[in-house]
PDB file of C-alpha atoms in Angstrom:
ATOM      1  CA  MET A   9       6.944 -13.115  -0.385  1.00 69.00           C
ATOM      2  CA  LYS A  10       7.874  -9.828   0.754  1.00 72.00           C
ATOM      3  CA  VAL A  11       5.522  -7.182   2.182  1.00 74.00           C
ATOM      4  CA  GLY A  12       6.315  -3.680   3.238  1.00 73.00           C
ATOM      5  CA  TYR A  13       4.250  -0.864   3.735  1.00 72.00           C
ATOM      6  CA  ASP A  14       4.774   3.348   3.987  1.00 72.00           C
ATOM      7  CA  ASN A  15       3.956   5.370   6.784  1.00 72.00           C
ATOM      8  CA  ASN A  16       4.351   8.893   6.194  1.00 76.00           C
ATOM      9  CA  GLY A  17       7.102   8.603   3.460  1.00 76.00           C
ATOM     10  CA  GLN A  18       8.814   6.178   5.635  1.00 79.00           C
ATOM     11  CA  SER A  19       9.140   2.614   4.149  1.00 78.00           C
ATOM     12  CA  PHE A  20       8.881  -0.185   6.212  1.00 76.00           C
ATOM     13  CA  PRO A  21       9.907  -3.594   5.172  1.00 75.00           C
ATOM     14  CA  ALA A  22       8.829  -6.991   6.358  1.00 71.00           C
ATOM     15  CA  ALA A  23      11.146 -10.197   6.269  1.00 70.00           C
ATOM     16  CA  LYS A  24      10.549 -12.648   2.797  1.00 70.00           C
ATOM     17  CA  HIS A  25       8.543 -15.795   3.456  1.00 65.00           C
ATOM     18  CA  GLY A  26       8.477 -18.661   1.528  1.00 68.00           C
ATOM     19  CA  GLY A  27      11.595 -20.642  -1.333  1.00 65.00           C
ATOM     20  CA  THR A  28      13.899 -19.136  -2.690  1.00 61.00           C
ATOM     21  CA  GLY A  29      12.283 -18.070  -5.641  1.00 56.00           C
ATOM     22  CA  ARG A  30      14.795 -18.552  -8.431  1.00 60.00           C
ATOM     23  CA  SER A  31      15.767 -15.576  -7.741  1.00 61.00           C
ATOM     24  CA  LEU A  32      12.368 -14.013  -9.207  1.00 69.00           C
ATOM     25  CA  THR A  33      11.146 -10.971  -7.599  1.00 74.00           C
ATOM     26  CA  ALA A  34       8.192  -8.222  -9.081  1.00 79.00           C
ATOM     27  CA  GLU A  35       6.996  -5.329  -7.368  1.00 81.00           C
ATOM     28  CA  ILE A  36       3.672  -4.327  -6.460  1.00 84.00           C
ATOM     29  CA  LYS A  37       3.402  -0.251  -5.506  1.00 86.00           C
ATOM     30  CA  LEU A  38      -0.229   0.902  -5.024  1.00 87.00           C
ATOM     31  CA  GLN A  39      -0.768   4.515  -6.022  1.00 88.00           C
ATOM     32  CA  PHE A  40      -1.854   5.246  -2.275  1.00 82.00           C
ATOM     33  CA  PRO A  41      -4.727   6.508  -0.856  1.00 83.00           C
ATOM     34  CA  ASP A  42      -5.970   6.452  -4.601  1.00 90.00           C
ATOM     35  CA  GLU A  43      -5.437   2.445  -5.064  1.00 91.00           C
ATOM     36  CA  PHE A  44      -6.082  -0.375  -3.198  1.00 92.00           C
ATOM     37  CA  LEU A  45      -6.352  -4.280  -3.728  1.00 92.00           C
ATOM     38  CA  THR A  46      -9.156  -5.671  -4.443  1.00 94.00           C
ATOM     39  CA  SER A  47      -9.283  -9.314  -4.756  1.00 94.00           C
ATOM     40  CA  VAL A  48      -6.537 -11.904  -4.499  1.00 94.00           C
ATOM     41  CA  SER A  49      -6.046 -14.963  -6.476  1.00 95.00           C
ATOM     42  CA  GLY A  50      -4.094 -18.349  -8.018  1.00 94.00           C
ATOM     43  CA  TYR A  51      -3.380 -21.462  -7.523  1.00 95.00           C
ATOM     44  CA  ILE A  52      -2.398 -24.484  -4.549  1.00 93.00           C
ATOM     45  CA  CYS A  53      -0.938 -27.481  -5.832  1.00 92.00           C
ATOM     46  CA  PRO A  54       0.632 -30.249  -3.561  1.00 90.00           C
ATOM     47  CA  VAL A  55       4.309 -30.793  -3.667  1.00 82.00           C
ATOM     48  CA  VAL A  56       6.220 -32.679  -2.676  1.00 77.00           C
ATOM     49  CA  HIS A  57      10.261 -32.021  -1.955  1.00 70.00           C
ATOM     50  CA  ALA A  58      12.672 -32.895   0.273  1.00 63.00           C
ATOM     51  CA  ASN A  59      12.032 -30.110   2.674  1.00 63.00           C
ATOM     52  CA  HIS A  60       8.115 -30.502   2.403  1.00 61.00           C
ATOM     53  CA  GLY A  61       5.894 -33.274   2.824  1.00 66.00           C
ATOM     54  CA  GLY A  62       3.317 -33.086   0.140  1.00 75.00           C
ATOM     55  CA  SER A  63       0.866 -30.623   1.172  1.00 83.00           C
ATOM     56  CA  PRO A  64      -0.773 -28.095  -1.431  1.00 88.00           C
ATOM     57  CA  VAL A  65       1.280 -25.242  -1.135  1.00 89.00           C
ATOM     58  CA  ILE A  66       0.699 -21.343  -2.678  1.00 90.00           C
ATOM     59  CA  ARG A  67       1.676 -22.280  -6.213  1.00 91.00           C
ATOM     60  CA  SER A  68       0.524 -18.776  -8.151  1.00 92.00           C
ATOM     61  CA  LEU A  69      -0.632 -15.553  -7.166  1.00 93.00           C
ATOM     62  CA  SER A  70      -2.423 -12.066  -9.193  1.00 95.00           C
ATOM     63  CA  PHE A  71      -3.368  -9.410  -7.670  1.00 94.00           C
ATOM     64  CA  LYS A  72      -6.155  -7.283  -8.443  1.00 96.00           C
ATOM     65  CA  SER A  73      -6.422  -3.494  -7.991  1.00 95.00           C
ATOM     66  CA  ASN A  74      -8.905  -1.027  -7.529  1.00 95.00           C
ATOM     67  CA  ARG A  75      -6.980   0.280 -11.074  1.00 95.00           C
ATOM     68  CA  ARG A  76      -4.431  -2.540 -12.116  1.00 96.00           C
ATOM     69  CA  THR A  77      -3.991  -6.093 -12.548  1.00 96.00           C
ATOM     70  CA  PHE A  78      -0.581  -7.991 -10.993  1.00 94.00           C
ATOM     71  CA  GLY A  79       0.627 -10.859 -11.401  1.00 90.00           C
ATOM     72  CA  ALA A  80       0.586 -13.631 -12.482  1.00 92.00           C
ATOM     73  CA  TYR A  81       3.872 -14.895  -9.697  1.00 90.00           C
ATOM     74  CA  GLY A  82       4.907 -18.816  -9.472  1.00 89.00           C
ATOM     75  CA  VAL A  83       3.361 -21.702 -11.519  1.00 90.00           C
ATOM     76  CA  GLU A  84      -0.113 -21.715 -12.339  1.00 94.00           C
ATOM     77  CA  GLU A  85      -1.027 -25.422 -12.421  1.00 93.00           C
ATOM     78  CA  GLY A  86      -3.253 -26.992  -9.840  1.00 94.00           C
ATOM     79  CA  THR A  87      -6.915 -25.396  -8.245  1.00 95.00           C
ATOM     80  CA  PRO A  88      -7.344 -22.126  -8.350  1.00 96.00           C
ATOM     81  CA  PHE A  89      -8.804 -20.027  -6.114  1.00 93.00           C
ATOM     82  CA  SER A  90      -9.742 -16.445  -6.087  1.00 94.00           C
ATOM     83  CA  PHE A  91     -10.886 -13.864  -3.160  1.00 91.00           C
ATOM     84  CA  PRO A  92     -12.615 -10.881  -4.443  1.00 92.00           C
ATOM     85  CA  MET A  93     -13.231  -8.106  -1.871  1.00 85.00           C
ATOM     86  CA  GLU A  94     -16.776  -7.244  -2.719  1.00 86.00           C
ATOM     87  CA  GLY A  95     -17.148  -3.277  -0.849  1.00 89.00           C
ATOM     88  CA  GLY A  96     -13.285  -4.318   0.579  1.00 90.00           C
ATOM     89  CA  LYS A  97     -10.020  -3.171   0.273  1.00 91.00           C
ATOM     90  CA  ILE A  98      -6.514  -5.279   1.490  1.00 88.00           C
ATOM     91  CA  VAL A  99      -5.054  -3.309   3.986  1.00 86.00           C
ATOM     92  CA  GLY A 100      -2.608  -6.288   5.369  1.00 84.00           C
ATOM     93  CA  PHE A 101      -1.447  -9.942   4.799  1.00 83.00           C
ATOM     94  CA  LYS A 102      -0.903 -13.008   7.292  1.00 85.00           C
ATOM     95  CA  GLY A 103      -0.089 -16.502   6.148  1.00 84.00           C
ATOM     96  CA  ARG A 104       2.223 -19.552   7.094  1.00 85.00           C
ATOM     97  CA  CYS A 105       5.860 -20.691   5.315  1.00 82.00           C
ATOM     98  CA  ARG A 106       8.497 -23.350   5.636  1.00 79.00           C
ATOM     99  CA  TRP A 107      10.252 -24.031   2.089  1.00 79.00           C
ATOM    100  CA  PHE A 108       7.274 -23.062   0.738  1.00 83.00           C
ATOM    101  CA  LEU A 109       4.612 -20.525   0.894  1.00 84.00           C
ATOM    102  CA  ASP A 110       1.407 -22.929   2.240  1.00 86.00           C
ATOM    103  CA  SER A 111      -1.511 -20.565   3.290  1.00 87.00           C
ATOM    104  CA  ILE A 112      -1.744 -16.572   2.986  1.00 87.00           C
ATOM    105  CA  GLY A 113      -5.079 -14.970   4.668  1.00 86.00           C
ATOM    106  CA  PHE A 114      -6.109 -11.720   4.429  1.00 84.00           C
ATOM    107  CA  TYR A 115      -7.121  -8.334   6.768  1.00 87.00           C
ATOM    108  CA  ILE A 116      -9.003  -6.250   4.628  1.00 88.00           C
ATOM    109  CA  THR A 117     -11.581  -2.977   5.313  1.00 90.00           C
ATOM    110  CA  GLN A 118     -14.841  -1.074   4.037  1.00 89.00           C
ATOM    111  CA  ALA A 119     -13.217   0.133   0.880  1.00 83.00           C
ATOM    112  CA  HIS A 120     -13.893   3.929   0.170  1.00 73.00           C
ATOM    113  CA  VAL A 121     -14.189   4.878  -3.235  1.00 60.00           C
ATOM    114  CA  THR A 122     -14.293   8.559  -3.658  1.00 58.00           C
ATOM    115  CA  LYS A 123     -15.426  10.436  -6.757  1.00 56.00           C
ATOM    116  CA  PRO A 124     -12.937  12.901  -8.776  1.00 54.00           C
ATOM    117  CA  GLN A 125     -13.667  16.283  -7.591  1.00 53.00           C
ATOM    118  CA  GLN A 126     -13.180  19.141 -10.407  1.00 56.00           C
ATOM    119  CA  ILE A 127     -10.777  21.351  -8.602  1.00 53.00           C
ATOM    120  CA  ASN A 128     -10.051  25.117  -9.844  1.00 55.00           C
ATOM    121  CA  PRO A 129      -6.154  25.012  -9.482  1.00 53.00           C
ATOM    122  CA  TYR A 130      -5.833  28.841  -8.625  1.00 53.00           C
ATOM    123  CA  GLN A 131      -8.169  27.401  -5.035  1.00 50.00           C
ATOM    124  CA  VAL A 132      -5.573  24.921  -4.478  1.00 46.00           C
ATOM    125  CA  ILE A 133      -2.718  26.885  -3.968  1.00 47.00           C
ATOM    126  CA  GLN A 134      -4.431  29.525  -1.811  1.00 44.00           C
ATOM    127  CA  THR A 135      -5.827  27.188   0.550  1.00 41.00           C
ATOM    128  CA  ARG A 136      -2.103  25.515   0.367  1.00 40.00           C
ATOM    129  CA  PHE A 137      -0.381  28.972   1.036  1.00 40.00           C
ATOM    130  CA  ARG A 138      -2.957  29.863   3.790  1.00 39.00           C
ATOM    131  CA  ARG A 139      -2.113  26.868   5.181  1.00 37.00           C
ATOM    132  CA  LEU A 140       1.832  27.615   5.064  1.00 38.00           C
ATOM    133  CA  THR A 141       1.069  31.315   6.058  1.00 33.00           C
ATOM    134  CA  SER A 142      -0.954  30.238   9.355  1.00 31.00           C
ATOM    135  CA  SER A 143       1.744  28.020  10.173  1.00 31.00           C
ATOM    136  CA  LEU A 144       4.464  30.476  10.785  1.00 34.00           C
ATOM    137  CA  SER A 145       4.772  33.553  13.467  1.00 32.00           C
ATOM    138  CA  LEU A 146       6.284  36.003  12.092  1.00 34.00           C
ATOM    139  CA  ALA A 147       6.818  39.507  13.414  1.00 36.00           C
ATOM    140  CA  ALA A 148       8.780  42.766  13.220  1.00 37.00           C
ATOM    141  CA  TRP A 149      10.785  43.046  16.242  1.00 41.00           C
ATOM    142  CA  ASN A 150      10.539  46.669  18.215  1.00 43.00           C
ATOM    143  CA  GLY A 151      12.411  46.365  21.324  1.00 45.00           C
ATOM    144  CA  GLU A 152       9.252  45.998  23.128  1.00 48.00           C
ATOM    145  CA  GLN A 153       8.806  42.314  24.689  1.00 47.00           C
ATOM    146  CA  ASN A 154       6.120  40.338  23.876  1.00 48.00           C
ATOM    147  CA  ARG A 155       4.514  42.913  21.908  1.00 45.00           C
ATOM    148  CA  PRO A 156       5.673  42.737  18.173  1.00 43.00           C
ATOM    149  CA  LYS A 157       4.002  45.015  15.837  1.00 44.00           C
ATOM    150  CA  PRO A 158       2.796  42.156  12.412  1.00 44.00           C
ATOM    151  CA  TRP A 159       5.278  43.234   9.448  1.00 43.00           C
ATOM    152  CA  LYS A 160       2.841  44.856   7.080  1.00 44.00           C
ATOM    153  CA  SER A 161       3.475  44.943   2.980  1.00 45.00           C
ATOM    154  CA  PRO A 162       5.617  47.456   1.468  1.00 51.00           C
ATOM    155  CA  ALA A 163       3.566  50.544   0.220  1.00 48.00           C
TER     156      ALA A 163
END
């Protein structure tokens, strides 16, 4: 398992945890901030392996967001488990691994679900335009320092 996150458009990948995965990969991309994980389920099962002593490992994982379901990833065998986050959302992961993914935990926070609002597209454009123009300081040079004259619209 490998989890990365995005911070204002900059991607931060994390190290892979668990076995080789037989070269199978899948990627889950959430439509942040409107989409978030609300549940994780899967299967645990003891695995006897040369590098693992036969204790239970996570064999399969499925993820649910407030919009979609992802998975199951892995082998669905053993004892099922499910962690629904009633009123919460998953904001991070923790766990332990050796050859396999031995355990998984979650950082959760309260989910704040907002209802979609009807927006007048012209109002959005005007607001964005005002924000853009208010961040600019435009003035014509008139030869007097510290006393610029504002630009005027052509008549």
